[in-house]
JSON list of C-alpha atoms in Angstrom, two decimals:
[
{"chain": "A", "resi": 1, "resn": "MET", "atom": "CA", "xyz": [9.88, -5.14, -30.88]},
{"chain": "A", "resi": 2, "resn": "GLN", "atom": "CA", "xyz": [10.25, -1.88, -30.29]},
{"chain": "A", "resi": 3, "resn": "GLN", "atom": "CA", "xyz": [7.47, -1.01, -27.53]},
{"chain": "A", "resi": 4, "resn": "LEU", "atom": "CA", "xyz": [5.21, 2.39, -29.66]},
{"chain": "A", "resi": 5, "resn": "ASN", "atom": "CA", "xyz": [4.29, 5.74, -27.84]},
{"chain": "A", "resi": 6, "resn": "VAL", "atom": "CA", "xyz": [1.23, 6.73, -27.18]},
{"chain": "A", "resi": 7, "resn": "ILE", "atom": "CA", "xyz": [0.37, 7.19, -31.24]},
{"chain": "A", "resi": 8, "resn": "GLY", "atom": "CA", "xyz": [1.52, 3.62, -32.31]},
{"chain": "A", "resi": 9, "resn": "LEU", "atom": "CA", "xyz": [4.91, 4.79, -33.36]},
{"chain": "A", "resi": 10, "resn": "GLY", "atom": "CA", "xyz": [8.06, 2.46, -32.12]},
{"chain": "A", "resi": 11, "resn": "LYS", "atom": "CA", "xyz": [9.54, 4.34, -29.68]},
{"chain": "A", "resi": 12, "resn": "ALA", "atom": "CA", "xyz": [13.46, 3.86, -30.82]},
{"chain": "A", "resi": 13, "resn": "ASP", "atom": "CA", "xyz": [11.95, 4.80, -34.00]},
{"chain": "A", "resi": 14, "resn": "THR", "atom": "CA", "xyz": [10.94, 8.37, -32.61]},
{"chain": "A", "resi": 15, "resn": "GLU", "atom": "CA", "xyz": [13.60, 9.65, -30.47]},
{"chain": "A", "resi": 16, "resn": "LYS", "atom": "CA", "xyz": [15.98, 9.33, -33.57]},
{"chain": "A", "resi": 17, "resn": "LEU", "atom": "CA", "xyz": [13.41, 11.53, -35.17]},
{"chain": "A", "resi": 18, "resn": "ALA", "atom": "CA", "xyz": [12.75, 13.89, -32.46]},
{"chain": "A", "resi": 19, "resn": "GLY", "atom": "CA", "xyz": [17.04, 14.04, -32.77]},
{"chain": "A", "resi": 20, "resn": "LYS", "atom": "CA", "xyz": [16.39, 14.96, -35.97]},
{"chain": "A", "resi": 21, "resn": "LEU", "atom": "CA", "xyz": [13.61, 17.24, -35.70]},
{"chain": "A", "resi": 22, "resn": "ASN", "atom": "CA", "xyz": [15.58, 18.95, -31.93]},
{"chain": "A", "resi": 23, "resn": "GLN", "atom": "CA", "xyz": [18.29, 19.96, -34.94]},
{"chain": "A", "resi": 24, "resn": "LEU", "atom": "CA", "xyz": [15.70, 21.57, -37.07]},
{"chain": "A", "resi": 25, "resn": "LEU", "atom": "CA", "xyz": [14.09, 23.41, -33.58]},
{"chain": "A", "resi": 26, "resn": "SER", "atom": "CA", "xyz": [17.87, 24.72, -33.12]},
{"chain": "A", "resi": 27, "resn": "ASN", "atom": "CA", "xyz": [18.28, 25.80, -36.55]},
{"chain": "A", "resi": 28, "resn": "TYR", "atom": "CA", "xyz": [14.70, 28.02, -36.67]},
{"chain": "A", "resi": 29, "resn": "GLN", "atom": "CA", "xyz": [14.32, 29.44, -33.37]},
{"chain": "A", "resi": 30, "resn": "ILE", "atom": "CA", "xyz": [18.46, 31.16, -34.82]},
{"chain": "A", "resi": 31, "resn": "PHE", "atom": "CA", "xyz": [16.70, 32.08, -38.21]},
{"chain": "A", "resi": 32, "resn": "TYR", "atom": "CA", "xyz": [14.22, 33.54, -35.88]},
{"chain": "A", "resi": 33, "resn": "MET", "atom": "CA", "xyz": [16.20, 35.21, -33.54]},
{"chain": "A", "resi": 34, "resn": "ASN", "atom": "CA", "xyz": [18.07, 37.02, -36.95]},
{"chain": "A", "resi": 35, "resn": "VAL", "atom": "CA", "xyz": [14.98, 37.97, -39.31]},
{"chain": "A", "resi": 36, "resn": "ARG", "atom": "CA", "xyz": [13.72, 39.67, -35.87]},
{"chain": "A", "resi": 37, "resn": "GLY", "atom": "CA", "xyz": [16.76, 41.51, -36.05]},
{"chain": "A", "resi": 38, "resn": "PHE", "atom": "CA", "xyz": [17.08, 42.35, -39.90]},
{"chain": "A", "resi": 39, "resn": "HIS", "atom": "CA", "xyz": [12.98, 43.83, -38.53]},
{"chain": "A", "resi": 40, "resn": "TRP", "atom": "CA", "xyz": [14.54, 46.19, -35.77]},
{"chain": "A", "resi": 41, "resn": "ASN", "atom": "CA", "xyz": [18.20, 47.07, -37.90]},
{"chain": "A", "resi": 42, "resn": "ILE", "atom": "CA", "xyz": [17.43, 47.14, -41.29]},
{"chain": "A", "resi": 43, "resn": "ARG", "atom": "CA", "xyz": [18.41, 51.00, -42.70]},
{"chain": "A", "resi": 44, "resn": "GLY", "atom": "CA", "xyz": [17.77, 53.06, -46.28]},
{"chain": "A", "resi": 45, "resn": "GLU", "atom": "CA", "xyz": [14.90, 52.88, -49.19]},
{"chain": "A", "resi": 46, "resn": "ARG", "atom": "CA", "xyz": [13.51, 49.71, -49.17]},
{"chain": "A", "resi": 47, "resn": "PHE", "atom": "CA", "xyz": [12.49, 49.78, -45.00]},
{"chain": "A", "resi": 48, "resn": "PHE", "atom": "CA", "xyz": [9.19, 49.89, -45.63]},
{"chain": "A", "resi": 49, "resn": "GLU", "atom": "CA", "xyz": [9.30, 47.31, -47.48]},
{"chain": "A", "resi": 50, "resn": "LEU", "atom": "CA", "xyz": [11.26, 44.99, -46.19]},
{"chain": "A", "resi": 51, "resn": "HIS", "atom": "CA", "xyz": [10.50, 46.03, -42.29]},
{"chain": "A", "resi": 52, "resn": "VAL", "atom": "CA", "xyz": [6.96, 44.41, -42.99]},
{"chain": "A", "resi": 53, "resn": "LYS", "atom": "CA", "xyz": [8.36, 41.95, -45.07]},
{"chain": "A", "resi": 54, "resn": "PHE", "atom": "CA", "xyz": [10.59, 40.89, -42.00]},
{"chain": "A", "resi": 55, "resn": "GLU", "atom": "CA", "xyz": [7.84, 41.07, -39.79]},
{"chain": "A", "resi": 56, "resn": "GLU", "atom": "CA", "xyz": [5.60, 38.35, -41.66]},
{"chain": "A", "resi": 57, "resn": "THR", "atom": "CA", "xyz": [8.77, 36.30, -41.85]},
{"chain": "A", "resi": 58, "resn": "TYR", "atom": "CA", "xyz": [9.81, 35.93, -38.36]},
{"chain": "A", "resi": 59, "resn": "ASN", "atom": "CA", "xyz": [5.57, 35.98, -37.87]},
{"chain": "A", "resi": 60, "resn": "ASP", "atom": "CA", "xyz": [5.79, 32.10, -39.90]},
{"chain": "A", "resi": 61, "resn": "LEU", "atom": "CA", "xyz": [8.61, 31.32, -38.09]},
{"chain": "A", "resi": 62, "resn": "LEU", "atom": "CA", "xyz": [7.31, 31.52, -34.05]},
{"chain": "A", "resi": 63, "resn": "MET", "atom": "CA", "xyz": [4.55, 29.71, -35.45]},
{"chain": "A", "resi": 64, "resn": "LYS", "atom": "CA", "xyz": [6.81, 26.72, -36.73]},
{"chain": "A", "resi": 65, "resn": "ILE", "atom": "CA", "xyz": [8.74, 26.64, -33.86]},
{"chain": "A", "resi": 66, "resn": "ASP", "atom": "CA", "xyz": [5.63, 25.82, -31.73]},
{"chain": "A", "resi": 67, "resn": "GLU", "atom": "CA", "xyz": [4.29, 23.85, -34.25]},
{"chain": "A", "resi": 68, "resn": "ILE", "atom": "CA", "xyz": [7.91, 21.63, -33.98]},
{"chain": "A", "resi": 69, "resn": "ALA", "atom": "CA", "xyz": [7.93, 22.03, -30.08]},
{"chain": "A", "resi": 70, "resn": "GLU", "atom": "CA", "xyz": [4.06, 20.18, -30.24]},
{"chain": "A", "resi": 71, "resn": "ARG", "atom": "CA", "xyz": [5.54, 17.35, -32.64]},
{"chain": "A", "resi": 72, "resn": "ILE", "atom": "CA", "xyz": [8.12, 16.75, -31.23]},
{"chain": "A", "resi": 73, "resn": "LEU", "atom": "CA", "xyz": [6.20, 16.75, -27.60]},
{"chain": "A", "resi": 74, "resn": "THR", "atom": "CA", "xyz": [3.29, 14.72, -29.95]},
{"chain": "A", "resi": 75, "resn": "LEU", "atom": "CA", "xyz": [5.91, 11.46, -30.55]},
{"chain": "A", "resi": 76, "resn": "GLY", "atom": "CA", "xyz": [6.45, 11.43, -26.98]},
{"chain": "A", "resi": 77, "resn": "GLN", "atom": "CA", "xyz": [9.93, 13.02, -25.96]},
{"chain": "A", "resi": 78, "resn": "GLN", "atom": "CA", "xyz": [11.39, 16.43, -25.05]},
{"chain": "A", "resi": 79, "resn": "PRO", "atom": "CA", "xyz": [11.77, 19.49, -27.25]},
{"chain": "A", "resi": 80, "resn": "GLN", "atom": "CA", "xyz": [15.03, 21.48, -26.69]},
{"chain": "A", "resi": 81, "resn": "HIS", "atom": "CA", "xyz": [14.69, 24.34, -25.10]},
{"chain": "A", "resi": 82, "resn": "THR", "atom": "CA", "xyz": [17.78, 26.55, -24.48]},
{"chain": "A", "resi": 83, "resn": "TYR", "atom": "CA", "xyz": [19.48, 28.94, -26.64]},
{"chain": "A", "resi": 84, "resn": "THR", "atom": "CA", "xyz": [22.85, 27.09, -25.24]},
{"chain": "A", "resi": 85, "resn": "ASN", "atom": "CA", "xyz": [21.35, 23.83, -27.32]},
{"chain": "A", "resi": 86, "resn": "TYR", "atom": "CA", "xyz": [20.48, 25.91, -30.06]},
{"chain": "A", "resi": 87, "resn": "LEU", "atom": "CA", "xyz": [23.62, 27.52, -30.74]},
{"chain": "A", "resi": 88, "resn": "ASP", "atom": "CA", "xyz": [24.82, 24.19, -30.83]},
{"chain": "A", "resi": 89, "resn": "ASN", "atom": "CA", "xyz": [22.79, 22.27, -32.58]},
{"chain": "A", "resi": 90, "resn": "SER", "atom": "CA", "xyz": [21.99, 24.72, -35.46]},
{"chain": "A", "resi": 91, "resn": "SER", "atom": "CA", "xyz": [23.72, 25.00, -38.87]},
{"chain": "A", "resi": 92, "resn": "ILE", "atom": "CA", "xyz": [22.18, 28.28, -39.36]},
{"chain": "A", "resi": 93, "resn": "LYS", "atom": "CA", "xyz": [24.43, 30.95, -37.97]},
{"chain": "A", "resi": 94, "resn": "GLU", "atom": "CA", "xyz": [23.86, 34.15, -35.26]},
{"chain": "A", "resi": 95, "resn": "VAL", "atom": "CA", "xyz": [23.80, 37.39, -37.75]},
{"chain": "A", "resi": 96, "resn": "ALA", "atom": "CA", "xyz": [24.17, 40.30, -35.97]},
{"chain": "A", "resi": 97, "resn": "ASP", "atom": "CA", "xyz": [24.74, 44.48, -36.99]},
{"chain": "A", "resi": 98, "resn": "VAL", "atom": "CA", "xyz": [22.98, 44.22, -40.29]},
{"chain": "A", "resi": 99, "resn": "HIS", "atom": "CA", "xyz": [21.34, 47.43, -41.94]},
{"chain": "A", "resi": 100, "resn": "ASP", "atom": "CA", "xyz": [21.72, 46.59, -45.59]},
{"chain": "A", "resi": 101, "resn": "GLY", "atom": "CA", "xyz": [18.54, 44.73, -46.61]},
{"chain": "A", "resi": 102, "resn": "ARG", "atom": "CA", "xyz": [20.19, 43.03, -49.66]},
{"chain": "A", "resi": 103, "resn": "THR", "atom": "CA", "xyz": [22.62, 41.02, -46.83]},
{"chain": "A", "resi": 104, "resn": "CYS", "atom": "CA", "xyz": [19.18, 40.80, -45.10]},
{"chain": "A", "resi": 105, "resn": "VAL", "atom": "CA", "xyz": [17.35, 39.18, -47.76]},
{"chain": "A", "resi": 106, "resn": "GLU", "atom": "CA", "xyz": [19.90, 36.70, -49.38]},
{"chain": "A", "resi": 107, "resn": "SER", "atom": "CA", "xyz": [20.92, 35.58, -44.96]},
{"chain": "A", "resi": 108, "resn": "ILE", "atom": "CA", "xyz": [16.88, 35.08, -44.61]},
{"chain": "A", "resi": 109, "resn": "LEU", "atom": "CA", "xyz": [17.49, 32.53, -48.77]},
{"chain": "A", "resi": 110, "resn": "GLN", "atom": "CA", "xyz": [20.33, 30.97, -46.82]},
{"chain": "A", "resi": 111, "resn": "SER", "atom": "CA", "xyz": [19.05, 29.83, -43.97]},
{"chain": "A", "resi": 112, "resn": "TYR", "atom": "CA", "xyz": [15.30, 28.52, -46.27]},
{"chain": "A", "resi": 113, "resn": "GLN", "atom": "CA", "xyz": [17.94, 26.64, -48.24]},
{"chain": "A", "resi": 114, "resn": "VAL", "atom": "CA", "xyz": [19.47, 25.30, -44.57]},
{"chain": "A", "resi": 115, "resn": "VAL", "atom": "CA", "xyz": [16.13, 24.44, -43.35]},
{"chain": "A", "resi": 116, "resn": "ILE", "atom": "CA", "xyz": [14.38, 23.22, -46.61]},
{"chain": "A", "resi": 117, "resn": "LYS", "atom": "CA", "xyz": [17.82, 19.90, -46.72]},
{"chain": "A", "resi": 118, "resn": "LEU", "atom": "CA", "xyz": [17.51, 19.46, -43.15]},
{"chain": "A", "resi": 119, "resn": "GLN", "atom": "CA", "xyz": [13.04, 19.38, -43.31]},
{"chain": "A", "resi": 120, "resn": "ARG", "atom": "CA", "xyz": [13.74, 16.98, -46.32]},
{"chain": "A", "resi": 121, "resn": "GLU", "atom": "CA", "xyz": [15.99, 14.69, -44.33]},
{"chain": "A", "resi": 122, "resn": "ILE", "atom": "CA", "xyz": [12.90, 14.75, -41.46]},
{"chain": "A", "resi": 123, "resn": "LEU", "atom": "CA", "xyz": [10.46, 13.58, -44.12]},
{"chain": "A", "resi": 124, "resn": "SER", "atom": "CA", "xyz": [12.23, 11.18, -44.78]},
{"chain": "A", "resi": 125, "resn": "ALA", "atom": "CA", "xyz": [13.20, 9.38, -42.30]},
{"chain": "A", "resi": 126, "resn": "ALA", "atom": "CA", "xyz": [9.28, 9.97, -40.96]},
{"chain": "A", "resi": 127, "resn": "ASN", "atom": "CA", "xyz": [7.94, 8.08, -44.04]},
{"chain": "A", "resi": 128, "resn": "GLU", "atom": "CA", "xyz": [10.42, 5.09, -43.16]},
{"chain": "A", "resi": 129, "resn": "ILE", "atom": "CA", "xyz": [8.71, 4.75, -40.09]},
{"chain": "A", "resi": 130, "resn": "ASP", "atom": "CA", "xyz": [4.54, 5.88, -40.60]},
{"chain": "A", "resi": 131, "resn": "ASP", "atom": "CA", "xyz": [5.21, 8.69, -38.91]},
{"chain": "A", "resi": 132, "resn": "GLU", "atom": "CA", "xyz": [2.22, 10.61, -41.24]},
{"chain": "A", "resi": 133, "resn": "GLY", "atom": "CA", "xyz": [1.78, 13.44, -38.70]},
{"chain": "A", "resi": 134, "resn": "THR", "atom": "CA", "xyz": [5.46, 14.86, -39.05]},
{"chain": "A", "resi": 135, "resn": "ALA", "atom": "CA", "xyz": [5.79, 13.91, -43.33]},
{"chain": "A", "resi": 136, "resn": "SER", "atom": "CA", "xyz": [2.53, 16.64, -43.94]},
{"chain": "A", "resi": 137, "resn": "LEU", "atom": "CA", "xyz": [4.45, 19.07, -41.93]},
{"chain": "A", "resi": 138, "resn": "MET", "atom": "CA", "xyz": [7.76, 18.96, -43.77]},
{"chain": "A", "resi": 139, "resn": "GLY", "atom": "CA", "xyz": [5.51, 18.12, -46.62]},
{"chain": "A", "resi": 140, "resn": "ASP", "atom": "CA", "xyz": [3.90, 21.58, -45.95]},
{"chain": "A", "resi": 141, "resn": "TYR", "atom": "CA", "xyz": [6.97, 23.73, -45.14]},
{"chain": "A", "resi": 142, "resn": "ILE", "atom": "CA", "xyz": [8.52, 22.23, -47.85]},
{"chain": "A", "resi": 143, "resn": "THR", "atom": "CA", "xyz": [6.25, 23.19, -50.45]},
{"chain": "A", "resi": 144, "resn": "GLU", "atom": "CA", "xyz": [5.50, 26.81, -49.08]},
{"chain": "A", "resi": 145, "resn": "GLN", "atom": "CA", "xyz": [9.07, 27.33, -48.42]},
{"chain": "A", "resi": 146, "resn": "GLU", "atom": "CA", "xyz": [10.24, 26.16, -51.56]},
{"chain": "A", "resi": 147, "resn": "LYS", "atom": "CA", "xyz": [8.30, 28.83, -53.34]},
{"chain": "A", "resi": 148, "resn": "THR", "atom": "CA", "xyz": [9.37, 31.91, -50.58]},
{"chain": "A", "resi": 149, "resn": "ALA", "atom": "CA", "xyz": [13.43, 30.83, -51.79]},
{"chain": "A", "resi": 150, "resn": "TRP", "atom": "CA", "xyz": [12.29, 31.42, -55.11]},
{"chain": "A", "resi": 151, "resn": "MET", "atom": "CA", "xyz": [10.58, 34.76, -54.40]},
{"chain": "A", "resi": 152, "resn": "LEU", "atom": "CA", "xyz": [14.02, 36.32, -52.50]},
{"chain": "A", "resi": 153, "resn": "THR", "atom": "CA", "xyz": [15.90, 34.79, -55.46]},
{"chain": "A", "resi": 154, "resn": "SER", "atom": "CA", "xyz": [14.11, 36.69, -57.76]},
{"chain": "A", "resi": 155, "resn": "TYR", "atom": "CA", "xyz": [14.07, 39.90, -55.70]},
{"chain": "A", "resi": 156, "resn": "LEU", "atom": "CA", "xyz": [17.67, 39.89, -55.38]},
{"chain": "A", "resi": 157, "resn": "LYS", "atom": "CA", "xyz": [18.43, 39.93, -59.32]}
]
């Protein structure tokens, strides 16, 4: 039988889960910086609308970054905290010098698709080890972001 951490979950199980959460953290950090750049650099006829929406989006991403890092700590593990780690472990790539609103929105939609997929994997892994805290967090994110993905898709049509 494996040793338990402070919240009663197996240390080996939570170490593996924290690895996936660190991968998610990396994706969120790159996603955040991309959206921050879109906010700063957007141009064109939809500037006012998208500038505000991008700020709303990056503020939400920043909150999730903190929640994910704190969940990793709650599991008794260490969140990654360098951009080298983030770049190495993120499926989302940096986006630079984008000024066109449509291209920005397409990038955001693609990034949501990446994190939703990874969150589903984490949700499944959390359920396997009876980690309700992580499962609940992922379920909440997925529910919210599926709706956002639908809205972004509608915007692009």
